[in-house]
Amino acid sequence: MSAFIYAATRTPFGRFNGALAGVRPDDLAAAAITSTLAKVPGLDHAAIGDVVWGNANGAGEENRNVGRMAALLAGLPVSVPGTTVNRLCGSSLDAAMTASRTIESGDAEVVLTGGVESMTRAPWVLPKSAKPFPAGDVTAVSTTLGWRLVNPRMPKEWTVSLGEANEQLQERFNISRERQDEFAARSHQLAHAAWESGFYDDLVVPVEGVGLTRDEGIRAGSTPEVLAGLKPVFRTAEQGGTITAGNASPLNDGASAVLLGSEKAAASIGADPIARIAGRGVMALEPQAFGYAPVEAANRALARAGIGWDQVGAVELNEAFAVQSLACLDAWKIDPAIVNQKGGAIAIGHPLGASGGRVLATLAKVLRETKQRYGVAAICIGVGQGLAVVLENCDATESAQ
């Protein structure tokens, strides 16, 4: 038995402190659920076997289990269960992978997946004191991004910042600042062109009460020359720093949702499947090498799908940093033209828990548009992990028969 994608939508991705800053994460998630289920009006919502939702924070308004909260807020029957998974940046891709296994095992016919992050609204946290009534000051720690309240037993080289980890990656693979800026400018240009062409019109649904209709961070005028003028953030230029605010993904708010089902669920869903989950892969490396982890995750997913890179017609790789994206493309030895053809996270944004659903849904639509049979969705994950999924285009499968 296989699992298939039947419908998908997402909210526009807002900038940090931008248009979606006033929207709670559970409400963002509910909006994605509502808009996705609106694509399959014939589905009895009581038939949804589970809601599997991704979220990287959970410390604030997500209320620990935002999957269940969002399902209730979206008006799903109380009998529909919900869970939340956390694999940091890969959470919603992990949610889809988990749901696909549930369907393949026969435990459910229809599973709603997705993910959400409001990096703007991520709270500050205070560690509890070991003793009552401490006399000294206590420091509030931001939960927006990266390491926090680190265990002192963790080796120092593991707990460097995400940016420093990627500076180490550019040293390892000798990836120049110029290549990074060119890749970043391409992301903005392709994302803008995709919006102008109408590609995202049926994938992105505005949040009610908010005027944002497109991804807020896209800069149509980005060029390598413009990006070259930005200063490095994590190391100085004198220290060889290459990573800037322009060639790394920003902080964002947003949600995505993907409806999965078995082949026979098509009748109850009232729609034809779009793409089949053909292979899955997970990989882990040293925490500071997280940007390179998608390499082997994708290779493993392809092996499980029974195909090679020569059969892949499209790739959606989440652009956490231009340098790690380039390192992965170089390792795969693939044509860069098939990668992120509608822009990537550097332009569109990277609301951590929502990005996996975005790349998966975008890949499914790109495969249909380009009439390619196989594609790979991959994502790097802080603390040294990577995930990948191989999709098979159902239209291409039918035409081949």
mmCIF file of C-alpha atoms in Angstrom:
data_model
loop_
_atom_site.group_PDB
_atom_site.id
_atom_site.type_symbol
_atom_site.label_atom_id
_atom_site.label_comp_id
_atom_site.label_asym_id
_atom_site.label_seq_id
_atom_site.Cartn_x
_atom_site.Cartn_y
_atom_site.Cartn_z
ATOM 1 C CA MET A 1 0.000 0.000 0.000
ATOM 2 C CA SER A 2 1.246 3.489 -0.830
ATOM 3 C CA ALA A 3 0.502 6.965 0.511
ATOM 4 C CA PHE A 4 -0.476 9.808 -1.825
ATOM 5 C CA ILE A 5 -0.753 13.591 -1.659
ATOM 6 C CA TYR A 6 -4.283 14.773 -2.416
ATOM 7 C CA ALA A 7 -4.282 18.483 -1.558
ATOM 8 C CA ALA A 8 -2.004 21.133 -0.101
ATOM 9 C CA THR A 9 -2.001 24.838 0.740
ATOM 10 C CA ARG A 10 -0.055 27.230 2.910
ATOM 11 C CA THR A 11 -0.325 30.731 4.225
ATOM 12 C CA PRO A 12 1.876 33.443 2.774
ATOM 13 C CA PHE A 13 5.131 33.518 4.719
ATOM 14 C CA GLY A 14 5.486 36.745 6.667
ATOM 15 C CA ARG A 15 8.629 38.529 7.759
ATOM 16 C CA PHE A 16 9.740 38.579 11.376
ATOM 17 C CA ASN A 17 7.644 41.327 13.017
ATOM 18 C CA GLY A 18 5.807 41.644 9.714
ATOM 19 C CA ALA A 19 2.242 41.271 8.494
ATOM 20 C CA LEU A 20 1.546 38.000 10.358
ATOM 21 C CA ALA A 21 3.100 39.107 13.640
ATOM 22 C CA GLY A 22 -0.318 39.625 15.221
ATOM 23 C CA VAL A 23 -1.545 36.094 14.402
ATOM 24 C CA ARG A 24 -1.088 33.299 16.920
ATOM 25 C CA PRO A 25 0.641 30.132 15.642
ATOM 26 C CA ASP A 26 -2.363 27.964 16.430
ATOM 27 C CA ASP A 27 -4.533 30.292 14.348
ATOM 28 C CA LEU A 28 -2.018 30.181 11.484
ATOM 29 C CA ALA A 29 -2.143 26.386 11.621
ATOM 30 C CA ALA A 30 -5.938 26.367 11.676
ATOM 31 C CA ALA A 31 -5.973 28.636 8.602
ATOM 32 C CA ALA A 32 -3.795 26.183 6.686
ATOM 33 C CA ILE A 33 -6.013 23.279 7.704
ATOM 34 C CA THR A 34 -9.187 25.096 6.655
ATOM 35 C CA SER A 35 -7.835 26.147 3.258
ATOM 36 C CA THR A 36 -6.509 22.675 2.445
ATOM 37 C CA LEU A 37 -9.738 20.911 3.357
ATOM 38 C CA ALA A 38 -11.633 23.459 1.268
ATOM 39 C CA LYS A 39 -9.960 21.874 -1.768
ATOM 40 C CA VAL A 40 -11.693 18.560 -1.020
ATOM 41 C CA PRO A 41 -15.253 19.585 -0.085
ATOM 42 C CA GLY A 42 -16.544 16.036 -0.453
ATOM 43 C CA LEU A 43 -14.383 14.687 2.380
ATOM 44 C CA ASP A 44 -16.186 13.861 5.610
ATOM 45 C CA HIS A 45 -13.867 15.402 8.194
ATOM 46 C CA ALA A 46 -14.730 12.647 10.642
ATOM 47 C CA ALA A 47 -12.935 10.262 8.273
ATOM 48 C CA ILE A 48 -9.554 11.912 8.972
ATOM 49 C CA GLY A 49 -7.664 9.272 10.919
ATOM 50 C CA ASP A 50 -5.143 11.631 12.488
ATOM 51 C CA VAL A 51 -3.620 15.085 12.340
ATOM 52 C CA VAL A 52 0.195 15.020 12.422
ATOM 53 C CA TRP A 53 1.630 18.501 12.764
ATOM 54 C CA GLY A 54 5.145 19.902 12.803
ATOM 55 C CA ASN A 55 6.398 22.651 15.093
ATOM 56 C CA ALA A 56 9.902 23.519 16.259
ATOM 57 C CA ASN A 57 9.059 25.621 19.280
ATOM 58 C CA GLY A 58 6.072 24.564 21.334
ATOM 59 C CA ALA A 59 7.092 26.787 24.224
ATOM 60 C CA GLY A 60 4.472 29.487 23.757
ATOM 61 C CA GLU A 61 1.037 29.867 22.208
ATOM 62 C CA GLU A 62 1.429 26.479 20.467
ATOM 63 C CA ASN A 63 0.448 25.127 23.901
ATOM 64 C CA ARG A 64 2.703 22.073 23.534
ATOM 65 C CA ASN A 65 0.474 20.145 21.103
ATOM 66 C CA VAL A 66 -0.390 22.649 18.388
ATOM 67 C CA GLY A 67 -1.570 19.866 16.078
ATOM 68 C CA ARG A 68 -4.493 19.050 18.322
ATOM 69 C CA MET A 69 -5.142 22.708 19.129
ATOM 70 C CA ALA A 70 -5.242 23.712 15.461
ATOM 71 C CA ALA A 71 -7.562 20.840 14.547
ATOM 72 C CA LEU A 72 -10.035 21.987 17.189
ATOM 73 C CA LEU A 73 -9.739 25.637 16.172
ATOM 74 C CA ALA A 74 -10.317 24.651 12.528
ATOM 75 C CA GLY A 75 -13.607 23.046 13.532
ATOM 76 C CA LEU A 76 -12.687 19.417 12.941
ATOM 77 C CA PRO A 77 -14.788 16.908 14.872
ATOM 78 C CA VAL A 78 -13.480 16.342 18.408
ATOM 79 C CA SER A 79 -13.116 12.665 17.449
ATOM 80 C CA VAL A 80 -10.228 13.539 15.078
ATOM 81 C CA PRO A 81 -7.010 13.101 17.060
ATOM 82 C CA GLY A 82 -3.930 15.273 16.683
ATOM 83 C CA THR A 83 -0.255 15.084 17.528
ATOM 84 C CA THR A 84 2.745 17.362 17.141
ATOM 85 C CA VAL A 85 6.199 16.247 16.003
ATOM 86 C CA ASN A 86 9.391 18.226 16.454
ATOM 87 C CA ARG A 87 12.381 17.649 14.228
ATOM 88 C CA LEU A 88 13.182 21.372 14.206
ATOM 89 C CA CYS A 89 13.391 22.703 10.604
ATOM 90 C CA GLY A 90 12.209 19.360 9.223
ATOM 91 C CA SER A 91 9.143 19.029 11.440
ATOM 92 C CA SER A 92 6.408 19.229 8.790
ATOM 93 C CA LEU A 93 8.326 17.016 6.363
ATOM 94 C CA ASP A 94 8.730 14.552 9.222
ATOM 95 C CA ALA A 95 4.986 14.852 9.857
ATOM 96 C CA ALA A 96 4.253 13.866 6.252
ATOM 97 C CA MET A 97 6.715 10.983 6.460
ATOM 98 C CA THR A 98 5.101 9.756 9.670
ATOM 99 C CA ALA A 99 1.642 10.038 8.117
ATOM 100 C CA SER A 100 2.742 8.136 5.016
ATOM 101 C CA ARG A 101 3.930 5.239 7.181
ATOM 102 C CA THR A 102 0.604 5.275 9.043
ATOM 103 C CA ILE A 103 -1.249 4.968 5.742
ATOM 104 C CA GLU A 104 1.096 2.321 4.361
ATOM 105 C CA SER A 105 0.604 0.216 7.501
ATOM 106 C CA GLY A 106 -3.169 0.434 7.143
ATOM 107 C CA ASP A 107 -3.675 2.219 10.452
ATOM 108 C CA ALA A 108 -5.478 5.097 8.703
ATOM 109 C CA GLU A 109 -6.787 5.879 5.221
ATOM 110 C CA VAL A 110 -6.605 9.692 5.462
ATOM 111 C CA VAL A 111 -4.138 11.762 7.501
ATOM 112 C CA LEU A 112 -3.847 15.545 7.583
ATOM 113 C CA THR A 113 -0.292 16.830 8.011
ATOM 114 C CA GLY A 114 1.454 20.174 8.096
ATOM 115 C CA GLY A 115 3.397 22.533 10.286
ATOM 116 C CA VAL A 116 3.522 26.020 11.714
ATOM 117 C CA GLU A 117 5.939 28.530 13.178
ATOM 118 C CA SER A 118 5.560 32.063 14.412
ATOM 119 C CA MET A 119 9.146 33.066 14.975
ATOM 120 C CA THR A 120 7.937 36.565 15.806
ATOM 121 C CA ARG A 121 5.773 35.337 18.675
ATOM 122 C CA ALA A 122 8.249 32.782 20.054
ATOM 123 C CA PRO A 123 8.463 33.597 23.767
ATOM 124 C CA TRP A 124 11.354 34.349 26.066
ATOM 125 C CA VAL A 125 11.796 31.696 28.741
ATOM 126 C CA LEU A 126 13.237 31.843 32.240
ATOM 127 C CA PRO A 127 15.010 28.789 33.642
ATOM 128 C CA LYS A 128 13.696 27.700 37.011
ATOM 129 C CA SER A 129 16.000 28.343 39.930
ATOM 130 C CA ALA A 130 17.549 25.427 41.769
ATOM 131 C CA LYS A 131 16.686 27.232 44.987
ATOM 132 C CA PRO A 132 13.649 29.288 45.995
ATOM 133 C CA PHE A 133 13.918 33.056 46.003
ATOM 134 C CA PRO A 134 17.268 33.553 44.236
ATOM 135 C CA ALA A 135 19.017 36.799 45.123
ATOM 136 C CA GLY A 136 20.650 37.361 41.740
ATOM 137 C CA ASP A 137 19.271 38.347 38.346
ATOM 138 C CA VAL A 138 17.764 35.817 35.978
ATOM 139 C CA THR A 139 18.230 36.119 32.207
ATOM 140 C CA ALA A 140 15.326 35.610 29.819
ATOM 141 C CA VAL A 141 16.298 33.413 26.870
ATOM 142 C CA SER A 142 14.789 33.832 23.404
ATOM 143 C CA THR A 143 13.208 30.736 21.841
ATOM 144 C CA THR A 144 13.107 32.218 18.333
ATOM 145 C CA LEU A 145 16.004 30.248 16.840
ATOM 146 C CA GLY A 146 18.989 28.118 17.695
ATOM 147 C CA TRP A 147 20.464 26.685 20.862
ATOM 148 C CA ARG A 148 19.108 27.707 24.252
ATOM 149 C CA LEU A 149 19.718 26.521 27.831
ATOM 150 C CA VAL A 150 22.532 24.330 26.509
ATOM 151 C CA ASN A 151 23.652 21.360 28.566
ATOM 152 C CA PRO A 152 27.231 22.135 29.683
ATOM 153 C CA ARG A 153 28.232 18.559 28.838
ATOM 154 C CA MET A 154 27.707 19.267 25.142
ATOM 155 C CA PRO A 155 31.036 19.676 23.292
ATOM 156 C CA LYS A 156 31.637 23.326 22.356
ATOM 157 C CA GLU A 157 32.186 22.496 18.681
ATOM 158 C CA TRP A 158 28.666 21.054 18.494
ATOM 159 C CA THR A 159 26.931 24.132 19.848
ATOM 160 C CA VAL A 160 28.277 26.865 17.588
ATOM 161 C CA SER A 161 25.687 29.158 16.000
ATOM 162 C CA LEU A 162 23.915 28.032 12.835
ATOM 163 C CA GLY A 163 25.781 30.730 10.915
ATOM 164 C CA GLU A 164 29.201 29.742 12.230
ATOM 165 C CA ALA A 165 28.433 26.106 11.382
ATOM 166 C CA ASN A 166 27.828 27.152 7.791
ATOM 167 C CA GLU A 167 30.976 29.285 7.675
ATOM 168 C CA GLN A 168 32.799 26.091 8.585
ATOM 169 C CA LEU A 169 30.966 24.355 5.745
ATOM 170 C CA GLN A 170 32.075 26.982 3.214
ATOM 171 C CA GLU A 171 35.674 26.534 4.388
ATOM 172 C CA ARG A 172 35.395 22.774 4.051
ATOM 173 C CA PHE A 173 34.063 22.905 0.490
ATOM 174 C CA ASN A 174 35.599 26.205 -0.644
ATOM 175 C CA ILE A 175 32.254 27.759 -1.629
ATOM 176 C CA SER A 176 32.836 31.397 -2.454
ATOM 177 C CA ARG A 177 30.840 34.432 -1.359
ATOM 178 C CA GLU A 178 30.189 35.142 -5.052
ATOM 179 C CA ARG A 179 28.515 31.741 -5.594
ATOM 180 C CA GLN A 180 26.399 32.223 -2.504
ATOM 181 C CA ASP A 181 25.199 35.660 -3.591
ATOM 182 C CA GLU A 182 24.417 34.425 -7.109
ATOM 183 C CA PHE A 183 22.375 31.554 -5.666
ATOM 184 C CA ALA A 184 20.499 33.908 -3.337
ATOM 185 C CA ALA A 185 19.685 36.409 -6.092
ATOM 186 C CA ARG A 186 18.375 33.550 -8.237
ATOM 187 C CA SER A 187 16.054 32.514 -5.394
ATOM 188 C CA HIS A 188 14.461 35.969 -5.245
ATOM 189 C CA GLN A 189 14.181 36.289 -9.014
ATOM 190 C CA LEU A 190 12.572 32.859 -9.461
ATOM 191 C CA ALA A 191 10.165 33.346 -6.559
ATOM 192 C CA HIS A 192 9.045 36.687 -7.965
ATOM 193 C CA ALA A 193 8.603 35.200 -11.450
ATOM 194 C CA ALA A 194 6.589 32.282 -10.007
ATOM 195 C CA TRP A 195 4.209 34.651 -8.236
ATOM 196 C CA GLU A 196 3.857 36.802 -11.350
ATOM 197 C CA SER A 197 3.058 33.735 -13.466
ATOM 198 C CA GLY A 198 0.325 32.570 -11.074
ATOM 199 C CA PHE A 199 2.140 29.419 -9.936
ATOM 200 C CA TYR A 200 1.395 30.036 -6.275
ATOM 201 C CA ASP A 201 -2.174 31.229 -6.697
ATOM 202 C CA ASP A 202 -3.754 27.914 -5.692
ATOM 203 C CA LEU A 203 -1.050 26.915 -3.214
ATOM 204 C CA VAL A 204 -1.109 30.020 -1.014
ATOM 205 C CA VAL A 205 -4.245 31.226 0.762
ATOM 206 C CA PRO A 206 -4.266 34.502 2.728
ATOM 207 C CA VAL A 207 -5.010 34.471 6.440
ATOM 208 C CA GLU A 208 -8.434 35.950 7.170
ATOM 209 C CA GLY A 209 -8.213 39.481 8.476
ATOM 210 C CA VAL A 210 -4.653 40.007 7.235
ATOM 211 C CA GLY A 211 -3.929 41.830 3.992
ATOM 212 C CA LEU A 212 -0.848 39.774 3.085
ATOM 213 C CA THR A 213 -1.428 37.909 -0.184
ATOM 214 C CA ARG A 214 2.152 37.034 -1.172
ATOM 215 C CA ASP A 215 5.307 35.971 0.632
ATOM 216 C CA GLU A 216 6.537 39.082 2.338
ATOM 217 C CA GLY A 217 10.295 38.693 1.989
ATOM 218 C CA ILE A 218 10.715 38.402 -1.785
ATOM 219 C CA ARG A 219 12.853 41.148 -3.295
ATOM 220 C CA ALA A 220 12.356 41.181 -7.055
ATOM 221 C CA GLY A 221 15.312 43.502 -7.590
ATOM 222 C CA SER A 222 17.891 41.320 -5.887
ATOM 223 C CA THR A 223 21.087 40.874 -7.871
ATOM 224 C CA PRO A 224 24.493 39.438 -6.979
ATOM 225 C CA GLU A 225 25.857 42.976 -7.140
ATOM 226 C CA VAL A 226 23.327 44.272 -4.617
ATOM 227 C CA LEU A 227 23.907 41.325 -2.284
ATOM 228 C CA ALA A 228 27.670 41.767 -2.532
ATOM 229 C CA GLY A 229 27.314 45.042 -0.664
ATOM 230 C CA LEU A 230 26.064 43.378 2.544
ATOM 231 C CA LYS A 231 28.438 42.760 5.433
ATOM 232 C CA PRO A 232 29.060 39.234 6.769
ATOM 233 C CA VAL A 233 27.082 38.526 9.941
ATOM 234 C CA PHE A 234 28.817 35.671 11.750
ATOM 235 C CA ARG A 235 32.460 36.434 10.945
ATOM 236 C CA THR A 236 34.014 39.671 9.807
ATOM 237 C CA ALA A 237 35.291 40.067 6.267
ATOM 238 C CA GLU A 238 38.818 40.040 7.710
ATOM 239 C CA GLN A 239 38.056 36.664 9.283
ATOM 240 C CA GLY A 240 36.895 35.336 5.913
ATOM 241 C CA GLY A 241 33.175 35.671 6.621
ATOM 242 C CA THR A 242 30.882 35.007 3.643
ATOM 243 C CA ILE A 243 27.393 34.583 5.107
ATOM 244 C CA THR A 244 25.166 37.662 5.122
ATOM 245 C CA ALA A 245 21.546 38.517 5.754
ATOM 246 C CA GLY A 246 21.130 38.295 1.977
ATOM 247 C CA ASN A 247 22.390 34.763 1.320
ATOM 248 C CA ALA A 248 20.726 33.062 4.284
ATOM 249 C CA SER A 249 17.048 32.429 4.993
ATOM 250 C CA PRO A 250 15.310 35.002 7.211
ATOM 251 C CA LEU A 251 13.126 34.588 10.300
ATOM 252 C CA ASN A 252 9.476 34.089 9.355
ATOM 253 C CA ASP A 253 5.905 33.303 10.345
ATOM 254 C CA GLY A 254 3.622 30.898 8.472
ATOM 255 C CA ALA A 255 1.897 27.531 8.201
ATOM 256 C CA SER A 256 1.501 24.769 5.608
ATOM 257 C CA ALA A 257 -0.795 21.755 5.294
ATOM 258 C CA VAL A 258 -0.729 18.596 3.159
ATOM 259 C CA LEU A 259 -3.538 16.022 2.983
ATOM 260 C CA LEU A 260 -2.367 12.426 2.528
ATOM 261 C CA GLY A 261 -4.394 9.325 1.835
ATOM 262 C CA SER A 262 -4.276 5.801 0.511
ATOM 263 C CA GLU A 263 -5.110 5.002 -3.100
ATOM 264 C CA LYS A 264 -8.569 3.719 -2.231
ATOM 265 C CA ALA A 265 -9.236 6.865 -0.160
ATOM 266 C CA ALA A 266 -9.709 8.779 -3.420
ATOM 267 C CA ALA A 267 -13.402 7.900 -3.396
ATOM 268 C CA SER A 268 -14.035 9.276 0.097
ATOM 269 C CA ILE A 269 -11.767 12.295 -0.449
ATOM 270 C CA GLY A 270 -13.514 13.071 -3.717
ATOM 271 C CA ALA A 271 -10.327 13.853 -5.626
ATOM 272 C CA ASP A 272 -7.597 12.136 -7.587
ATOM 273 C CA PRO A 273 -4.167 11.762 -6.000
ATOM 274 C CA ILE A 274 -1.462 14.203 -7.085
ATOM 275 C CA ALA A 275 1.752 12.417 -6.145
ATOM 276 C CA ARG A 276 2.884 9.213 -4.452
ATOM 277 C CA ILE A 277 5.358 9.056 -1.573
ATOM 278 C CA ALA A 278 7.899 6.805 -3.278
ATOM 279 C CA GLY A 279 10.812 6.922 -0.836
ATOM 280 C CA ARG A 280 11.943 8.416 2.451
ATOM 281 C CA GLY A 281 15.368 9.064 3.941
ATOM 282 C CA VAL A 282 16.823 10.364 7.182
ATOM 283 C CA MET A 283 20.452 11.100 8.035
ATOM 284 C CA ALA A 284 22.457 12.500 10.942
ATOM 285 C CA LEU A 285 25.959 13.972 11.174
ATOM 286 C CA GLU A 286 27.909 15.995 13.727
ATOM 287 C CA PRO A 287 25.593 18.816 14.892
ATOM 288 C CA GLN A 288 27.676 21.551 13.257
ATOM 289 C CA ALA A 289 27.546 19.728 9.889
ATOM 290 C CA PHE A 290 23.746 19.865 9.692
ATOM 291 C CA GLY A 291 23.726 21.744 6.386
ATOM 292 C CA TYR A 292 25.276 18.768 4.614
ATOM 293 C CA ALA A 293 22.955 16.120 6.070
ATOM 294 C CA PRO A 294 20.400 16.277 3.191
ATOM 295 C CA VAL A 295 23.019 14.737 0.886
ATOM 296 C CA GLU A 296 22.805 11.232 2.261
ATOM 297 C CA ALA A 297 19.161 11.594 3.324
ATOM 298 C CA ALA A 298 18.226 12.133 -0.333
ATOM 299 C CA ASN A 299 20.496 9.324 -1.513
ATOM 300 C CA ARG A 300 18.788 6.968 0.918
ATOM 301 C CA ALA A 301 15.321 8.097 -0.157
ATOM 302 C CA LEU A 302 16.219 7.475 -3.809
ATOM 303 C CA ALA A 303 17.564 4.018 -2.992
ATOM 304 C CA ARG A 304 14.318 3.152 -1.227
ATOM 305 C CA ALA A 305 12.358 4.434 -4.198
ATOM 306 C CA GLY A 306 14.453 2.216 -6.463
ATOM 307 C CA ILE A 307 15.687 5.041 -8.709
ATOM 308 C CA GLY A 308 18.825 7.131 -9.240
ATOM 309 C CA TRP A 309 19.577 10.823 -9.629
ATOM 310 C CA ASP A 310 19.449 10.430 -13.414
ATOM 311 C CA GLN A 311 15.676 9.869 -13.117
ATOM 312 C CA VAL A 312 14.995 12.953 -10.972
ATOM 313 C CA GLY A 313 13.389 15.839 -12.839
ATOM 314 C CA ALA A 314 12.887 18.348 -10.006
ATOM 315 C CA VAL A 315 14.352 19.071 -6.579
ATOM 316 C CA GLU A 316 13.000 21.245 -3.778
ATOM 317 C CA LEU A 317 15.791 21.826 -1.274
ATOM 318 C CA ASN A 318 15.051 24.153 1.623
ATOM 319 C CA GLU A 319 17.537 27.009 1.405
ATOM 320 C CA ALA A 320 18.528 27.481 5.031
ATOM 321 C CA PHE A 321 21.775 29.028 3.784
ATOM 322 C CA ALA A 322 23.033 29.405 0.233
ATOM 323 C CA VAL A 323 26.310 27.738 1.196
ATOM 324 C CA GLN A 324 24.727 24.537 2.473
ATOM 325 C CA SER A 325 22.415 24.368 -0.523
ATOM 326 C CA LEU A 326 25.378 24.651 -2.885
ATOM 327 C CA ALA A 327 27.312 22.027 -0.932
ATOM 328 C CA CYS A 328 24.397 19.601 -1.365
ATOM 329 C CA LEU A 329 23.974 20.328 -5.089
ATOM 330 C CA ASP A 330 27.696 19.850 -5.670
ATOM 331 C CA ALA A 331 27.613 16.508 -3.852
ATOM 332 C CA TRP A 332 24.606 15.275 -5.824
ATOM 333 C CA LYS A 333 26.186 16.413 -9.113
ATOM 334 C CA ILE A 334 22.813 17.480 -10.513
ATOM 335 C CA ASP A 335 21.812 20.233 -12.902
ATOM 336 C CA PRO A 336 21.156 23.336 -10.733
ATOM 337 C CA ALA A 337 18.394 24.350 -13.152
ATOM 338 C CA ILE A 338 16.072 21.637 -11.766
ATOM 339 C CA VAL A 339 16.491 22.900 -8.183
ATOM 340 C CA ASN A 340 14.005 25.299 -6.568
ATOM 341 C CA GLN A 341 12.586 26.376 -9.897
ATOM 342 C CA LYS A 342 9.983 28.574 -8.172
ATOM 343 C CA GLY A 343 12.358 30.159 -5.683
ATOM 344 C CA GLY A 344 13.465 28.939 -2.296
ATOM 345 C CA ALA A 345 13.566 29.788 1.381
ATOM 346 C CA ILE A 346 16.120 32.587 1.003
ATOM 347 C CA ALA A 347 13.391 34.554 -0.787
ATOM 348 C CA ILE A 348 10.140 32.890 0.298
ATOM 349 C CA GLY A 349 11.093 32.444 3.935
ATOM 350 C CA HIS A 350 11.724 29.682 6.447
ATOM 351 C CA PRO A 351 9.177 29.509 9.276
ATOM 352 C CA LEU A 352 10.832 26.446 10.762
ATOM 353 C CA GLY A 353 7.950 24.047 11.384
ATOM 354 C CA ALA A 354 6.141 24.973 8.152
ATOM 355 C CA SER A 355 8.942 24.638 5.598
ATOM 356 C CA GLY A 356 8.782 20.886 5.033
ATOM 357 C CA GLY A 357 5.149 21.079 3.953
ATOM 358 C CA ARG A 358 6.008 23.970 1.656
ATOM 359 C CA VAL A 359 8.778 22.131 -0.195
ATOM 360 C CA LEU A 360 6.672 18.975 -0.501
ATOM 361 C CA ALA A 361 3.629 20.766 -1.919
ATOM 362 C CA THR A 362 5.727 22.897 -4.263
ATOM 363 C CA LEU A 363 7.537 19.820 -5.563
ATOM 364 C CA ALA A 364 4.259 18.021 -6.288
ATOM 365 C CA LYS A 365 3.022 20.972 -8.360
ATOM 366 C CA VAL A 366 6.344 21.467 -10.169
ATOM 367 C CA LEU A 367 6.323 17.805 -11.203
ATOM 368 C CA ARG A 368 2.851 18.201 -12.690
ATOM 369 C CA GLU A 369 3.750 21.429 -14.451
ATOM 370 C CA THR A 370 6.982 20.067 -15.944
ATOM 371 C CA LYS A 371 5.534 16.585 -16.566
ATOM 372 C CA GLN A 372 8.484 14.993 -14.789
ATOM 373 C CA ARG A 373 7.937 11.661 -13.071
ATOM 374 C CA TYR A 374 10.203 11.839 -10.014
ATOM 375 C CA GLY A 375 11.288 14.609 -7.672
ATOM 376 C CA VAL A 376 13.119 15.017 -4.371
ATOM 377 C CA ALA A 377 12.125 17.234 -1.441
ATOM 378 C CA ALA A 378 14.931 17.677 1.097
ATOM 379 C CA ILE A 379 15.674 19.778 4.141
ATOM 380 C CA CYS A 380 18.552 20.297 6.560
ATOM 381 C CA ILE A 381 17.874 20.340 10.273
ATOM 382 C CA GLY A 382 19.748 21.895 13.180
ATOM 383 C CA VAL A 383 21.748 19.568 15.425
ATOM 384 C CA GLY A 384 23.057 17.623 12.454
ATOM 385 C CA GLN A 385 20.080 16.023 10.719
ATOM 386 C CA GLY A 386 18.534 15.877 7.257
ATOM 387 C CA LEU A 387 15.314 14.507 5.753
ATOM 388 C CA ALA A 388 14.264 13.725 2.190
ATOM 389 C CA VAL A 389 11.205 12.421 0.373
ATOM 390 C CA VAL A 390 10.935 11.128 -3.194
ATOM 391 C CA LEU A 391 7.670 11.932 -4.950
ATOM 392 C CA GLU A 392 6.278 10.198 -8.017
ATOM 393 C CA ASN A 393 3.983 12.318 -10.184
ATOM 394 C CA CYS A 394 0.671 10.470 -10.578
ATOM 395 C CA ASP A 395 0.028 12.117 -13.962
ATOM 396 C CA ALA A 396 3.374 10.887 -15.279
ATOM 397 C CA THR A 397 2.631 7.397 -13.955
ATOM 398 C CA GLU A 398 -0.688 7.296 -15.813
ATOM 399 C CA SER A 399 0.834 8.548 -19.057
ATOM 400 C CA ALA A 400 3.535 5.893 -18.842
ATOM 401 C CA GLN A 401 0.954 3.105 -18.616
#
